[in-house]
Coordinates of C-alpha atoms in Angstrom, one line a residue:
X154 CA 11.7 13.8 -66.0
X155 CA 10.1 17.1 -65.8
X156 CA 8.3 18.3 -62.8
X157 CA 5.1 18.0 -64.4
X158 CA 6.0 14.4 -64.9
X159 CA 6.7 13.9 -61.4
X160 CA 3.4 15.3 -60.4
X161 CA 1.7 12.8 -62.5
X162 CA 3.2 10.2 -61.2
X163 CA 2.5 10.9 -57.5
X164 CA -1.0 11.6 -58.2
X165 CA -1.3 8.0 -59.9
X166 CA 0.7 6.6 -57.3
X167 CA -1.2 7.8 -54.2
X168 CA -4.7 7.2 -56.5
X169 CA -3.0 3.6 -57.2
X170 CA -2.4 3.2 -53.4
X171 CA -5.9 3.9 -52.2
X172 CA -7.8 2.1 -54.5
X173 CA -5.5 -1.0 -53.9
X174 CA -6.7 -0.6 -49.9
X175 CA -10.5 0.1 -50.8
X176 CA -10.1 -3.3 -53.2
X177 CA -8.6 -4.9 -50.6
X178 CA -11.1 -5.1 -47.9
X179 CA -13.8 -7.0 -51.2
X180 CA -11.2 -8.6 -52.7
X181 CA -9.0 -10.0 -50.0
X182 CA -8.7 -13.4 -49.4
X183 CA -6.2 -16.4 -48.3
X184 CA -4.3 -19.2 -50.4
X185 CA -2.7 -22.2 -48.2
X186 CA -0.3 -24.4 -50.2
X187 CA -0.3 -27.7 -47.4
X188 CA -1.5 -30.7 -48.9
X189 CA -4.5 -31.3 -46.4
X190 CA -5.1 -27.5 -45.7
X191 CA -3.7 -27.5 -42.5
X192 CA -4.0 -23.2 -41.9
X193 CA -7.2 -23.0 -43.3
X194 CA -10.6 -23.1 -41.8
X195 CA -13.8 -24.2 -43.2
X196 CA -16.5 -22.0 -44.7
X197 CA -18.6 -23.0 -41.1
X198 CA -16.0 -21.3 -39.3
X199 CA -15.8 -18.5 -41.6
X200 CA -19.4 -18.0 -41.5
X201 CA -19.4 -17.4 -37.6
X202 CA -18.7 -13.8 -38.2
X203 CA -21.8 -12.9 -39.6
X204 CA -23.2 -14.2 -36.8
X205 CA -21.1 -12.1 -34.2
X206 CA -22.9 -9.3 -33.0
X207 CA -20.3 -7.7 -30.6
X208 CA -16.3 -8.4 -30.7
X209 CA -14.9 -12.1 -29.7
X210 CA -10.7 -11.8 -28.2
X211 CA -9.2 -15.3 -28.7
X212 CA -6.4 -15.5 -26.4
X213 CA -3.2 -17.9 -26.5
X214 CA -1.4 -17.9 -23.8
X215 CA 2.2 -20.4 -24.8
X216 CA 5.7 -20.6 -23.3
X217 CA 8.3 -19.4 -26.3
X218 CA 10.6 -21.9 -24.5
X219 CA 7.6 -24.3 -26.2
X220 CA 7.8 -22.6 -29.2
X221 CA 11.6 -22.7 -29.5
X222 CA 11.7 -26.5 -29.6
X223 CA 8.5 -27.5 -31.5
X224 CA 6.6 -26.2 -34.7
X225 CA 3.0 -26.9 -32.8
X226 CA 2.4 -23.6 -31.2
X227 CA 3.2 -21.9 -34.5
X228 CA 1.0 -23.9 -36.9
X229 CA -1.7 -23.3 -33.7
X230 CA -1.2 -19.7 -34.0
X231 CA -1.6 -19.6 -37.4
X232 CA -4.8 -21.3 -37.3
X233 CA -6.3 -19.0 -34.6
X234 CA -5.1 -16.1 -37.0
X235 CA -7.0 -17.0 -39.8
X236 CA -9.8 -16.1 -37.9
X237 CA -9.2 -13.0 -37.1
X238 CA -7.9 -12.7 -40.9
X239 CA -11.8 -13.9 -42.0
X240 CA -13.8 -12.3 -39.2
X241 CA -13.3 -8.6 -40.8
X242 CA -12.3 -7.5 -37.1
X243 CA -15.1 -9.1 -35.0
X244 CA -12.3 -11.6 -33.9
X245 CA -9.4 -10.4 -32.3
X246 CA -6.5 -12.5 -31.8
X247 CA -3.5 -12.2 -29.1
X248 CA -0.3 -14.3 -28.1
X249 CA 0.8 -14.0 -25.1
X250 CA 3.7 -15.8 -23.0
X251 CA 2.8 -15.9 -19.2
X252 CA 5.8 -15.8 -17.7
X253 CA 7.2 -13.1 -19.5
X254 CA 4.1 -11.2 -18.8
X255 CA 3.9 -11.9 -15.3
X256 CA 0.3 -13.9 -15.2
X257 CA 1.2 -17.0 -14.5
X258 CA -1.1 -17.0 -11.5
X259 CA -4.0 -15.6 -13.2
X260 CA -3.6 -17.8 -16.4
X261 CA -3.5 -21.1 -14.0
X262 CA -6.9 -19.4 -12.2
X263 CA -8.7 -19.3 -15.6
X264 CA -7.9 -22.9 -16.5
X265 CA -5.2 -22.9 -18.3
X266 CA -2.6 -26.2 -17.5
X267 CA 1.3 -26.1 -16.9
X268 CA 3.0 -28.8 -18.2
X269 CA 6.7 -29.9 -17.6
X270 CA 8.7 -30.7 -20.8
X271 CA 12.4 -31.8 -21.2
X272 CA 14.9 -30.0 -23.3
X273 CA 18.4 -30.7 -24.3
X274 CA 20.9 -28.3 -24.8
X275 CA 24.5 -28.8 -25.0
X276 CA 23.9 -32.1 -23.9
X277 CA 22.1 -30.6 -20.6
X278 CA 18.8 -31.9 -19.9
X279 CA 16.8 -29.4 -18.4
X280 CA 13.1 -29.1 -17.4
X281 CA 10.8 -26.4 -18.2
X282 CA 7.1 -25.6 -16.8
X283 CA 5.6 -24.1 -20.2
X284 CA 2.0 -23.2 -21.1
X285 CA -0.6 -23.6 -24.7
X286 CA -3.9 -22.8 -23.8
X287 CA -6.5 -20.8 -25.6
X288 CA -9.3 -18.8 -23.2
X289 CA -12.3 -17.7 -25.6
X290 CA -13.7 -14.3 -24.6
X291 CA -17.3 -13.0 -24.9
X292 CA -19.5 -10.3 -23.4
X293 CA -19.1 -11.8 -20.2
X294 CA -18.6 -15.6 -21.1
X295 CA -15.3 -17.5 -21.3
X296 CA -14.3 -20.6 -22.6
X297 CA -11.2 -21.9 -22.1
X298 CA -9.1 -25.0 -23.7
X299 CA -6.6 -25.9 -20.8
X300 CA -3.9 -27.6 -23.1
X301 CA -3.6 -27.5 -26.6
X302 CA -0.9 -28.8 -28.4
X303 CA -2.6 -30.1 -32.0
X304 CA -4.4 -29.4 -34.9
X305 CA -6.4 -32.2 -35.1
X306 CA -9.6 -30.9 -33.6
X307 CA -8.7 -27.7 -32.8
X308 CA -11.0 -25.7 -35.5
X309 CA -13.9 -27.7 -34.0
X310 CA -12.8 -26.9 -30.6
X311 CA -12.9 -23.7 -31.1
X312 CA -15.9 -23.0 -34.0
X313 CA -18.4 -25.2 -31.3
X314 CA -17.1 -23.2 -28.5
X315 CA -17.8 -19.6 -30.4
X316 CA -21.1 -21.2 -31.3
X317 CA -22.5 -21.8 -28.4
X318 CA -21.2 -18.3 -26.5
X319 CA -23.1 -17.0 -29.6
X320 CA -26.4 -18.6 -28.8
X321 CA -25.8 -18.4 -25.4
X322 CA -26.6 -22.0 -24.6
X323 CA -24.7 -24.0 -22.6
X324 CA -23.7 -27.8 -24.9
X325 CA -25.8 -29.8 -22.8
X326 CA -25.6 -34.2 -23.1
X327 CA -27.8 -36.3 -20.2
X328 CA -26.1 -39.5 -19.8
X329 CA -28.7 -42.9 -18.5
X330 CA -26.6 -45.5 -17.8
X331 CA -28.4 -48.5 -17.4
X332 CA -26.9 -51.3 -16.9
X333 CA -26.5 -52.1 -12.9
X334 CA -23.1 -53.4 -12.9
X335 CA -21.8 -50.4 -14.9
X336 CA -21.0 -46.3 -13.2
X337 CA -20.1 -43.5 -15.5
X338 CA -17.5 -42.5 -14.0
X339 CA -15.6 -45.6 -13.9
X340 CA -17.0 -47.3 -16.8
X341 CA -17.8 -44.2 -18.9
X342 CA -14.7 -42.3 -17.6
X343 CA -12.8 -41.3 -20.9
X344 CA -16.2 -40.7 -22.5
X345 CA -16.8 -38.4 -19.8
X346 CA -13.5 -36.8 -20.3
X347 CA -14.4 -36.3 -24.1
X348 CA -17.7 -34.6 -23.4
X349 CA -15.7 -32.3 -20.8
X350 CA -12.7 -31.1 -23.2
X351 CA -15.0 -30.3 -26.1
X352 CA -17.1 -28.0 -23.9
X353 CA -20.3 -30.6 -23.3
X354 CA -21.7 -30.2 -19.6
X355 CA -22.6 -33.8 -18.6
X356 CA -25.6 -34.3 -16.7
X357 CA -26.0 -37.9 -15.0
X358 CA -29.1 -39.2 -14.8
X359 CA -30.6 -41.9 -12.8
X360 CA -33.1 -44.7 -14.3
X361 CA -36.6 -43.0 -13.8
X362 CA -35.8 -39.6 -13.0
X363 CA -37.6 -36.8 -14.9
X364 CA -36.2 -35.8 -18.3
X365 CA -36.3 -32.3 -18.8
X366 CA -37.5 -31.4 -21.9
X367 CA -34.8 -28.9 -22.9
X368 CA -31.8 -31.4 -23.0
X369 CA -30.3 -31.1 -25.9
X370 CA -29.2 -34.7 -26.3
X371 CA -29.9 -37.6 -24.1
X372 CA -27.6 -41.0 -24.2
X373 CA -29.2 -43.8 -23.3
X374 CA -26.2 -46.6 -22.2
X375 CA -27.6 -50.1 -21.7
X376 CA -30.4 -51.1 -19.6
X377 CA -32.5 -53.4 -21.1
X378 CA -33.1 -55.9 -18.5
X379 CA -33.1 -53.3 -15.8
X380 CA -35.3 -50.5 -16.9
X381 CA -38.8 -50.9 -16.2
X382 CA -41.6 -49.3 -17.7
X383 CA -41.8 -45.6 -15.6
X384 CA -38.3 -45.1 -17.0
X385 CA -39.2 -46.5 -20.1
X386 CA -42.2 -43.9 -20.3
X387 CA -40.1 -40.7 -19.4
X388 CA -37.5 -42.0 -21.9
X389 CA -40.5 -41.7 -24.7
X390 CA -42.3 -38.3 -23.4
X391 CA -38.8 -37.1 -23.7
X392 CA -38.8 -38.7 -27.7
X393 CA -42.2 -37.3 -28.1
X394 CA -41.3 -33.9 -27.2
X395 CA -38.6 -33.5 -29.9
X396 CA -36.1 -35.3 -27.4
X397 CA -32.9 -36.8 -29.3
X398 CA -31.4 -40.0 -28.1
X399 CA -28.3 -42.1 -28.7
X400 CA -29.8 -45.9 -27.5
X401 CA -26.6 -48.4 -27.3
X402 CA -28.0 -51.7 -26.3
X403 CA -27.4 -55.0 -27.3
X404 CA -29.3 -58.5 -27.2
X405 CA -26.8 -60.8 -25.0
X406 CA -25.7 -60.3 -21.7
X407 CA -21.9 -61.2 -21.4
X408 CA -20.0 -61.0 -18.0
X409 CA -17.5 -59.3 -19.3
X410 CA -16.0 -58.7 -15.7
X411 CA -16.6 -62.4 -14.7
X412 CA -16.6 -65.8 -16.1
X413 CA -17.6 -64.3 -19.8
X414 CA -21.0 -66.1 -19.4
X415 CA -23.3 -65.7 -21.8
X416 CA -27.2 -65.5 -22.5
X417 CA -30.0 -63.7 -24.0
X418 CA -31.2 -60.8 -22.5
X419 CA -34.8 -60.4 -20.4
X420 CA -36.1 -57.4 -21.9
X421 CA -38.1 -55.7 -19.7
X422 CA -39.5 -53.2 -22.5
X423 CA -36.5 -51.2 -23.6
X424 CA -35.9 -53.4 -26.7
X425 CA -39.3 -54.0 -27.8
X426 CA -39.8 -49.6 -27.4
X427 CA -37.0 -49.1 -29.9
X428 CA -38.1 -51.9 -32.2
X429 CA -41.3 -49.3 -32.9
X430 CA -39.4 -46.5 -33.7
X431 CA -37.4 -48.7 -36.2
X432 CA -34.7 -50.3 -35.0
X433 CA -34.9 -53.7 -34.0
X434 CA -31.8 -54.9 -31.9
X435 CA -31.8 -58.8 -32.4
X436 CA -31.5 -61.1 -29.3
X437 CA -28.0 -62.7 -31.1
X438 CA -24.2 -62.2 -31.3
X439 CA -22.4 -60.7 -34.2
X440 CA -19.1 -62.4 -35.2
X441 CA -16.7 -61.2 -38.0
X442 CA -13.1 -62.6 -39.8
X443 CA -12.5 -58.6 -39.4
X444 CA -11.6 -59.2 -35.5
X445 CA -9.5 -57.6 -32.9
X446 CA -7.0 -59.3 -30.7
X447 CA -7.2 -60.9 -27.3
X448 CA -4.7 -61.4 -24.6
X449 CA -6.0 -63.5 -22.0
X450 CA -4.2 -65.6 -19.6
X451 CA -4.3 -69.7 -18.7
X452 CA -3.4 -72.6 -16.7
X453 CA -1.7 -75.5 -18.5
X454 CA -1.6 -79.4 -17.6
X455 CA 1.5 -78.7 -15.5
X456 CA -0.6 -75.4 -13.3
X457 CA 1.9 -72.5 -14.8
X458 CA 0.3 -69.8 -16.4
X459 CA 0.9 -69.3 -20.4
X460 CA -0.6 -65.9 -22.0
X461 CA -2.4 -66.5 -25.4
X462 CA -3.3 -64.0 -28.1
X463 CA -5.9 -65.3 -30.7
X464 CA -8.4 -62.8 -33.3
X465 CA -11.3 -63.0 -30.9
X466 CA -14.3 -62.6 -33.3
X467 CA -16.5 -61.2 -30.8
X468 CA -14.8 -58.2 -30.5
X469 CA -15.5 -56.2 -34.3
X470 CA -13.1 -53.8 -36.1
X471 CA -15.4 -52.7 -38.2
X472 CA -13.8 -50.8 -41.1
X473 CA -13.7 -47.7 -42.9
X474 CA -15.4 -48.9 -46.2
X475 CA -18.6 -50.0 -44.5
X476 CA -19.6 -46.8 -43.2
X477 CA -22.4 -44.9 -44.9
X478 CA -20.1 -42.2 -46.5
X479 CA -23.6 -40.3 -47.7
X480 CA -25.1 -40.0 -43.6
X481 CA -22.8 -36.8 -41.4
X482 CA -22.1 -39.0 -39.0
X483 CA -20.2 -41.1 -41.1
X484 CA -18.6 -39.3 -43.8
X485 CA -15.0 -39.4 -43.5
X486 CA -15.7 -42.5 -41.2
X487 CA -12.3 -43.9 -40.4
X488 CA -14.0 -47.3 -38.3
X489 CA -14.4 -48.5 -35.3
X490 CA -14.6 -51.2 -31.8
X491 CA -17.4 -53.0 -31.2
X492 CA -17.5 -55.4 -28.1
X493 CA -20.0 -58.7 -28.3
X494 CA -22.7 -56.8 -30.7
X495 CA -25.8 -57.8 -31.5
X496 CA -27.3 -57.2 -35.3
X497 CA -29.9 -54.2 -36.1
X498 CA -33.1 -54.7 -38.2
X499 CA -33.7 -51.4 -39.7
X500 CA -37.8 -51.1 -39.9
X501 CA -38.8 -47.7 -39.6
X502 CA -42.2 -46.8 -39.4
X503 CA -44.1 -44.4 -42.0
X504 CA -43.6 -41.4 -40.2
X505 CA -39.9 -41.9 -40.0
X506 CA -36.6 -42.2 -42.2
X507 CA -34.2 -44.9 -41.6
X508 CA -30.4 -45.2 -42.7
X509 CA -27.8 -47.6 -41.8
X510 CA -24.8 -45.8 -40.6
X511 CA -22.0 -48.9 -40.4
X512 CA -21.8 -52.6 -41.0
X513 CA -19.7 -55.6 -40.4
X514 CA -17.8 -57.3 -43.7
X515 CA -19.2 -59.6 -45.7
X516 CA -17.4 -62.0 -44.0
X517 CA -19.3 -62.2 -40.6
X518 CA -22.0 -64.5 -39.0
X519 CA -24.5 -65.0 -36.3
X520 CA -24.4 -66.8 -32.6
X521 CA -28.2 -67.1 -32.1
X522 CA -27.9 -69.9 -29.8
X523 CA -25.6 -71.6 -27.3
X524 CA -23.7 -68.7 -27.0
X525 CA -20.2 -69.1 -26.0
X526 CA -18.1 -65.8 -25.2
X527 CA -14.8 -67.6 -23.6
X528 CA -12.0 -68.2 -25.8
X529 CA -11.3 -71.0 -24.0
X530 CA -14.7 -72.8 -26.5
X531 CA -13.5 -70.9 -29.5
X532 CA -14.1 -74.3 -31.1
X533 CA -17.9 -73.3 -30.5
X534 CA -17.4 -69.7 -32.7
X535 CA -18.4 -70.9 -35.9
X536 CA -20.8 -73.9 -35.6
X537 CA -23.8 -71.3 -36.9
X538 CA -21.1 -69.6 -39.3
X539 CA -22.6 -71.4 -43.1
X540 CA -26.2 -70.8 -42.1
X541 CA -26.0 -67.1 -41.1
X542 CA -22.7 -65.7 -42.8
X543 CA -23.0 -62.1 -44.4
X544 CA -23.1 -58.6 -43.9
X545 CA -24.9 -57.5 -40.5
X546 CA -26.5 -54.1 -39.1
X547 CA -24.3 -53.0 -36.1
X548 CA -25.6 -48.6 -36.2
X549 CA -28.8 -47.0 -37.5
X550 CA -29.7 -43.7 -37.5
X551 CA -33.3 -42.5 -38.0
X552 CA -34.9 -39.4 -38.3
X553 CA -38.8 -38.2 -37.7
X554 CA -41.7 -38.3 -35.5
X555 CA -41.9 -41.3 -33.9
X556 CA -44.7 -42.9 -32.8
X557 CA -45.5 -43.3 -28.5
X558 CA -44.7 -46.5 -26.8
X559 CA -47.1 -45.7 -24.6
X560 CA -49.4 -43.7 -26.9
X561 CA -52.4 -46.5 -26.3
X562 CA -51.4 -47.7 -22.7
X563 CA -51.8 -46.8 -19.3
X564 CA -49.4 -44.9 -17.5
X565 CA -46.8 -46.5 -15.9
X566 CA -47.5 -46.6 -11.5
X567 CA -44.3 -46.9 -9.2
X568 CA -44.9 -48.6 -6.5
X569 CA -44.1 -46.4 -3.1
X570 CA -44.3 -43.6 -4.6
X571 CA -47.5 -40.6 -4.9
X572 CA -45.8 -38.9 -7.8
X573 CA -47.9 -38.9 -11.2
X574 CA -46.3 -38.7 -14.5
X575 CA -47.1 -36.4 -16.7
X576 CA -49.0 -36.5 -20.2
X577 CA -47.9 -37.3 -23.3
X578 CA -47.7 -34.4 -25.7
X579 CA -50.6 -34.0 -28.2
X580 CA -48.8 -35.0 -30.8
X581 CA -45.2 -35.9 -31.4
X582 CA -42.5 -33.4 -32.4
X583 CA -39.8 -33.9 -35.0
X584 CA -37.0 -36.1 -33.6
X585 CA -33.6 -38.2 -34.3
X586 CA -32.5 -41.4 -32.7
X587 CA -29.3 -43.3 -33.1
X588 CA -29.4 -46.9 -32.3
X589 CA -26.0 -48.8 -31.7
X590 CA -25.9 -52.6 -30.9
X591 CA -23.3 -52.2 -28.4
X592 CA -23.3 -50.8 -24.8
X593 CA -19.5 -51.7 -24.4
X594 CA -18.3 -49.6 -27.1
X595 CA -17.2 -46.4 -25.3
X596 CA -16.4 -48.0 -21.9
X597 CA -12.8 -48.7 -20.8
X598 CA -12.8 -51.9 -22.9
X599 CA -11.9 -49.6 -25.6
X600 CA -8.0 -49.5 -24.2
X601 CA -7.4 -52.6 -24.8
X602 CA -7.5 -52.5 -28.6
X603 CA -4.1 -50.1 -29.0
X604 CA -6.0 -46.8 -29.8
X605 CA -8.3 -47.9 -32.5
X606 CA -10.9 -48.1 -29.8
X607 CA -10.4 -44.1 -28.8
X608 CA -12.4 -43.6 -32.7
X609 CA -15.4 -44.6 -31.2
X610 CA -15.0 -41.5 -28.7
X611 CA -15.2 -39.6 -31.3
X612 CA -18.4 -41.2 -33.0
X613 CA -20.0 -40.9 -29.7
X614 CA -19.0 -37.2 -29.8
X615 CA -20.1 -36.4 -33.1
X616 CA -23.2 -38.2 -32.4
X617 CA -24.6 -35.7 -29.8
X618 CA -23.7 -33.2 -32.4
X619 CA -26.2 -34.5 -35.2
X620 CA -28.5 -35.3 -32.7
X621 CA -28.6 -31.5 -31.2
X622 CA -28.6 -30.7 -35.1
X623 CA -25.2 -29.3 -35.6
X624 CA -24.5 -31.1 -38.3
X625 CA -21.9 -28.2 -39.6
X626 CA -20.2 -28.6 -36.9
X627 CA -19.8 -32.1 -37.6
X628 CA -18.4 -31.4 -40.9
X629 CA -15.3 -29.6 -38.9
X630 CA -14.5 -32.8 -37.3
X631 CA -14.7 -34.8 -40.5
X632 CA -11.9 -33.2 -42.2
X633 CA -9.2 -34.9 -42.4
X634 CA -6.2 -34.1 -40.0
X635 CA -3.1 -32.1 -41.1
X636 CA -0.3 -34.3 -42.2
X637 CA 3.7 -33.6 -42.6
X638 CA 4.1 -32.7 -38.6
X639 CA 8.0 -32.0 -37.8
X640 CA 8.3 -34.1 -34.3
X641 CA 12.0 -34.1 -33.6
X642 CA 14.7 -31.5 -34.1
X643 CA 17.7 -33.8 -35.7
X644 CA 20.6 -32.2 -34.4
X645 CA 19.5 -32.1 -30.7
X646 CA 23.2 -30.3 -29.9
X647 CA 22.4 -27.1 -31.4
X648 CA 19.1 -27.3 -30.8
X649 CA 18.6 -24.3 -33.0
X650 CA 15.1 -23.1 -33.6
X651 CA 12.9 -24.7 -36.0
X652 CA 12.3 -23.1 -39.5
X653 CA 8.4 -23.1 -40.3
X654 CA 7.3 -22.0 -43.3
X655 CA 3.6 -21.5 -42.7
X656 CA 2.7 -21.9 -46.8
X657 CA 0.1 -19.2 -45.9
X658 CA -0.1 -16.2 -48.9
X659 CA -2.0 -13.3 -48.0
X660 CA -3.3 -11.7 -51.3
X661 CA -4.7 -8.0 -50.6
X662 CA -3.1 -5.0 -50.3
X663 CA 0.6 -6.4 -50.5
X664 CA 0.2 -8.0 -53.8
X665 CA -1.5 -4.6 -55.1
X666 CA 0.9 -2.7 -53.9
X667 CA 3.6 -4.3 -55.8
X668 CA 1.2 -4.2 -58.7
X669 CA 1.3 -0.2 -58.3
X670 CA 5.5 0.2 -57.7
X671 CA 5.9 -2.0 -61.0
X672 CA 3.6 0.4 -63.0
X673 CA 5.6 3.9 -61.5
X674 CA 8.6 2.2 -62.5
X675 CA 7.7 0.8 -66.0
X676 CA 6.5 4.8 -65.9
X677 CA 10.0 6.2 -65.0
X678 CA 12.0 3.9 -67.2
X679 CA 9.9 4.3 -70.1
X680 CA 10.4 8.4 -69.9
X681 CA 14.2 7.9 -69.1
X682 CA 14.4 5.9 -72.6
X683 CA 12.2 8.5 -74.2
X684 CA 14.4 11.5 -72.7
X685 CA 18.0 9.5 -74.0
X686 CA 16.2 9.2 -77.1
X687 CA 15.2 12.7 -77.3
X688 CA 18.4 13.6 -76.5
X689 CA 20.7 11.7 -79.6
X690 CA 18.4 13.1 -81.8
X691 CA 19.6 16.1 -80.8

């Protein structure tokens, strides 16, 4: 090759080279091989950078003693990489071990949670304190996920969290608990602890006490024998001001802590209020073949005590194939608990659209009368069972403006008390309201039906997300979760490493670059066969 020809060639080459790295910054983009897309996140998340004005550092902080044993942090870290990888630089990632760098202290201060984990080496147990958190950094807010250790809802986690830095509003949910013999905290404990890890701040509220109108999302948990009209009337000033409400109520009082008594329910207002916007909650029991099981304990002739377990048809599994797969809130709905419903009658008003968001099976009936709750009369289940079999209403959602309960009435005096409620808006403001027939269904009742019962967490969850009209949001929590997880190391002796292959291909510069060598070669070994060629002709 002459000199001349060399020239050339570097001249293409480096020409090559730099349009390969302009191309690469239009043309760049990701392809991930895992069957449910594990490393990739959605277009909402990818979006989020054109919405960053200023940089975002996403920091995880995990133990490589962690990451020695287990795939998780990896497939984590991949995740948080991808976007950085989409973001075009207004996402900077970082790993970080604490103890290595010497901020244990300072990571525990910002939130982040040791854990203790067992290892085995040469068959030595050992234990280890090791960390997998993730702190979110922007302008001067931080978020921070204390313990992470799966995929599952970690792009939502983190997309909801960037969000709301972004529009620098805190996620808000006002909880109403209404029924006297429940407490959030106790009652509504792991629902509490839901709102808390996916970044909500929970703010209690007590039956009559003003509703500000800038909540976000308001939960309204039982109370329809105990609500009386002045905390009826914020309730629908809230409504009327563009409020959004989850109502869970139901038509038959049961004592669940009790004797398991049962009766219909005094409304004092609250039922009849959401029967106007639409959603009628019906003073009867729903019953359904699709039942969970019961463990209860009694005495036999002799006095000993025998544990039964019967399919308790009070108690619903309601399954994936009767959700409403076209409604956000149940696309992707994989079912749920219900404890002692009562049926829905969706009627909603001109002014308002109506859906049905889940149902029982075809196979379910009605207790309208003589209502029996105690296994113990399970002969009394099914005396109405002919008459009212077939599929009922347990969730509704409906969107609008809704007409005031109190629009024509009076306003509501408390006795003992001076204070004056305020007007009703001029006219009502574009709202949502969910309407579930069941106050039970997110209490602690839900750990007694081995996990199944925890879904209904996250339907609660992804209900104050449509309501404060995130509805992409909710799309991130619909997607199916990863699959194929390795669990165990086999071979716990050697205890060697595990081998991940991430199934990630980055297709930019790499791929264009190899593009570039194959041409320079093809080049070279064309003028090598041309100069041998030259040569025996010679």
């Amino acid at each position: 090759m002459t000199k001349r020809q060399s020239w050339i060639l570097t001249v293409i080459s480096v020409i090559a080279l730099i349009l390969g790295l302009l191309l690469s910054q239009r043309l760049w983009f990701r392809l991930d091989l895992t069957k449910n897309k594990a490393y990739t996140i959605s277009q909402v998340s990818r979006n989020l950078s054109g919405e960053i004005p200023d940089q975002i550092r996403i920091t995880y902080y995990v133990s490589e003693k962690l990451s020695a044993i287990h795939p998780i942090p990896g497939e984590i870290e991949d995740l948080l990489r991808e976007y950085a990888a989409y973001s075009r630089g207004k996402i900077r990632f970082t790993r970080r071990d604490p103890s290595k760098t010497e901020m244990v202290q300072a990571v525990e201060q910002m939130g982040i949670q040791p854990r203790q984990i067992q290892s085995v080496e040469r068959d030595e147990a050992t234990f280890s304190t090791v960390y997998t958190g993730i702190v979110i950094e922007y302008l001067d807010q931080v978020a921070v996920l204390p313990w992470v250790f799966s995929l599952d809802t970690l792009e939502y986690d983190i997309s909801s969290r960037i969000r709301s830095m972004l529009r620098e509003s805190e996620r808000e949910v006002g909880v109403l608990v209404g029924d006297a013999d429940k407490q959030w905290t106790s009652d509504y404990g792991y629902l509490d602890q839901v709102f808390t890890q996916s970044g909500y701040r929970v703010r209690v509220l007590s039956p009559g006490e003003e509703i500000s109108d800038v909540l976000p999302v308001l939960l309204v948990l039982g109370g329809v024998e105990e609500l009386d009209e002045w905390a009826l009337y914020r309730i629908d000033r809230y409504i009327q001001n563009g409020g959004k409400v989850l109502f869970a109520l139901e038509g038959v009082f049961v004592d669940a802590k009790n004797t398991l008594e049962s009766r219909i329910k005094n409304d004092g207002g609250l039922l009849a209020m959401v029967a106007s916007y639409g959603a009628a909650v019906q003073p009867e029991m729903v019953l359904d073949r699709s039942a969970l099981t019961l463990q209860y304990q009694t005495a036999t002739p002799s006095g000993s005590i025998q544990f039964r377990i019967i399919r308790y048809p009070h108690w619903i599994g309601v399954l994936a194939e009767n959700g409403n797969p076209k409604h956000p809130l149940t696309v992707g709905f994989g079912g749920m608990d219900l404890f002692w419903a009562s049926p829905i009658n969706l009627t909603p008003p001109e002014s308002v659209e109506g859906e049905i968001l889940f149902s029982t099976t075809p196979d379910a009936w009605l207790m309208t009368k003589d209502f029996s709750a105690n296994p113990e009369t399970s002969y009394l289940f099914e005396m109405e069972e002919e008459a009212t079999r077939g599929s009922k209403v347990l969730a509704v959602a409906l969107s609008g403006k809704f007409p005031g309960w109190f629009r024509d009435k009076p306003k509501p005096i408390r006795e003992g008390s001076e204070e004056e409620l305020p007007d009703l808006p001029v006219e009502a403001k574009e709202s949502r309201i969910v309407v579930i027939g069941d106050s039970d269904l997110a209490t602690t009742l839900i750990q007694m039906t081995q996990g199944q019962g925890f879904q209904n967490l996250d339907f609660m969850l992804k209900t104050a997300d449509w309501l404060g009209n995130d509805d992409d949001i909710i799309g991130i929590r619909n997607r199916q979760p990863p699959a194929g997880r390795l669990d165990r190391i086999i071979d716990p002796e050697k205890r060697l490493k595990a081998m991940r292959f991430s199934q990630i291909l980055n297709v930019g510069v790499i791929p264009l670059g190899i593009v570039v060598v194959g041409i320079v070669r093809n080049l070279k070994r064309r003028t090598k066969t041309k100069g041998r060629e030259l040569s025996d002709g010679v």
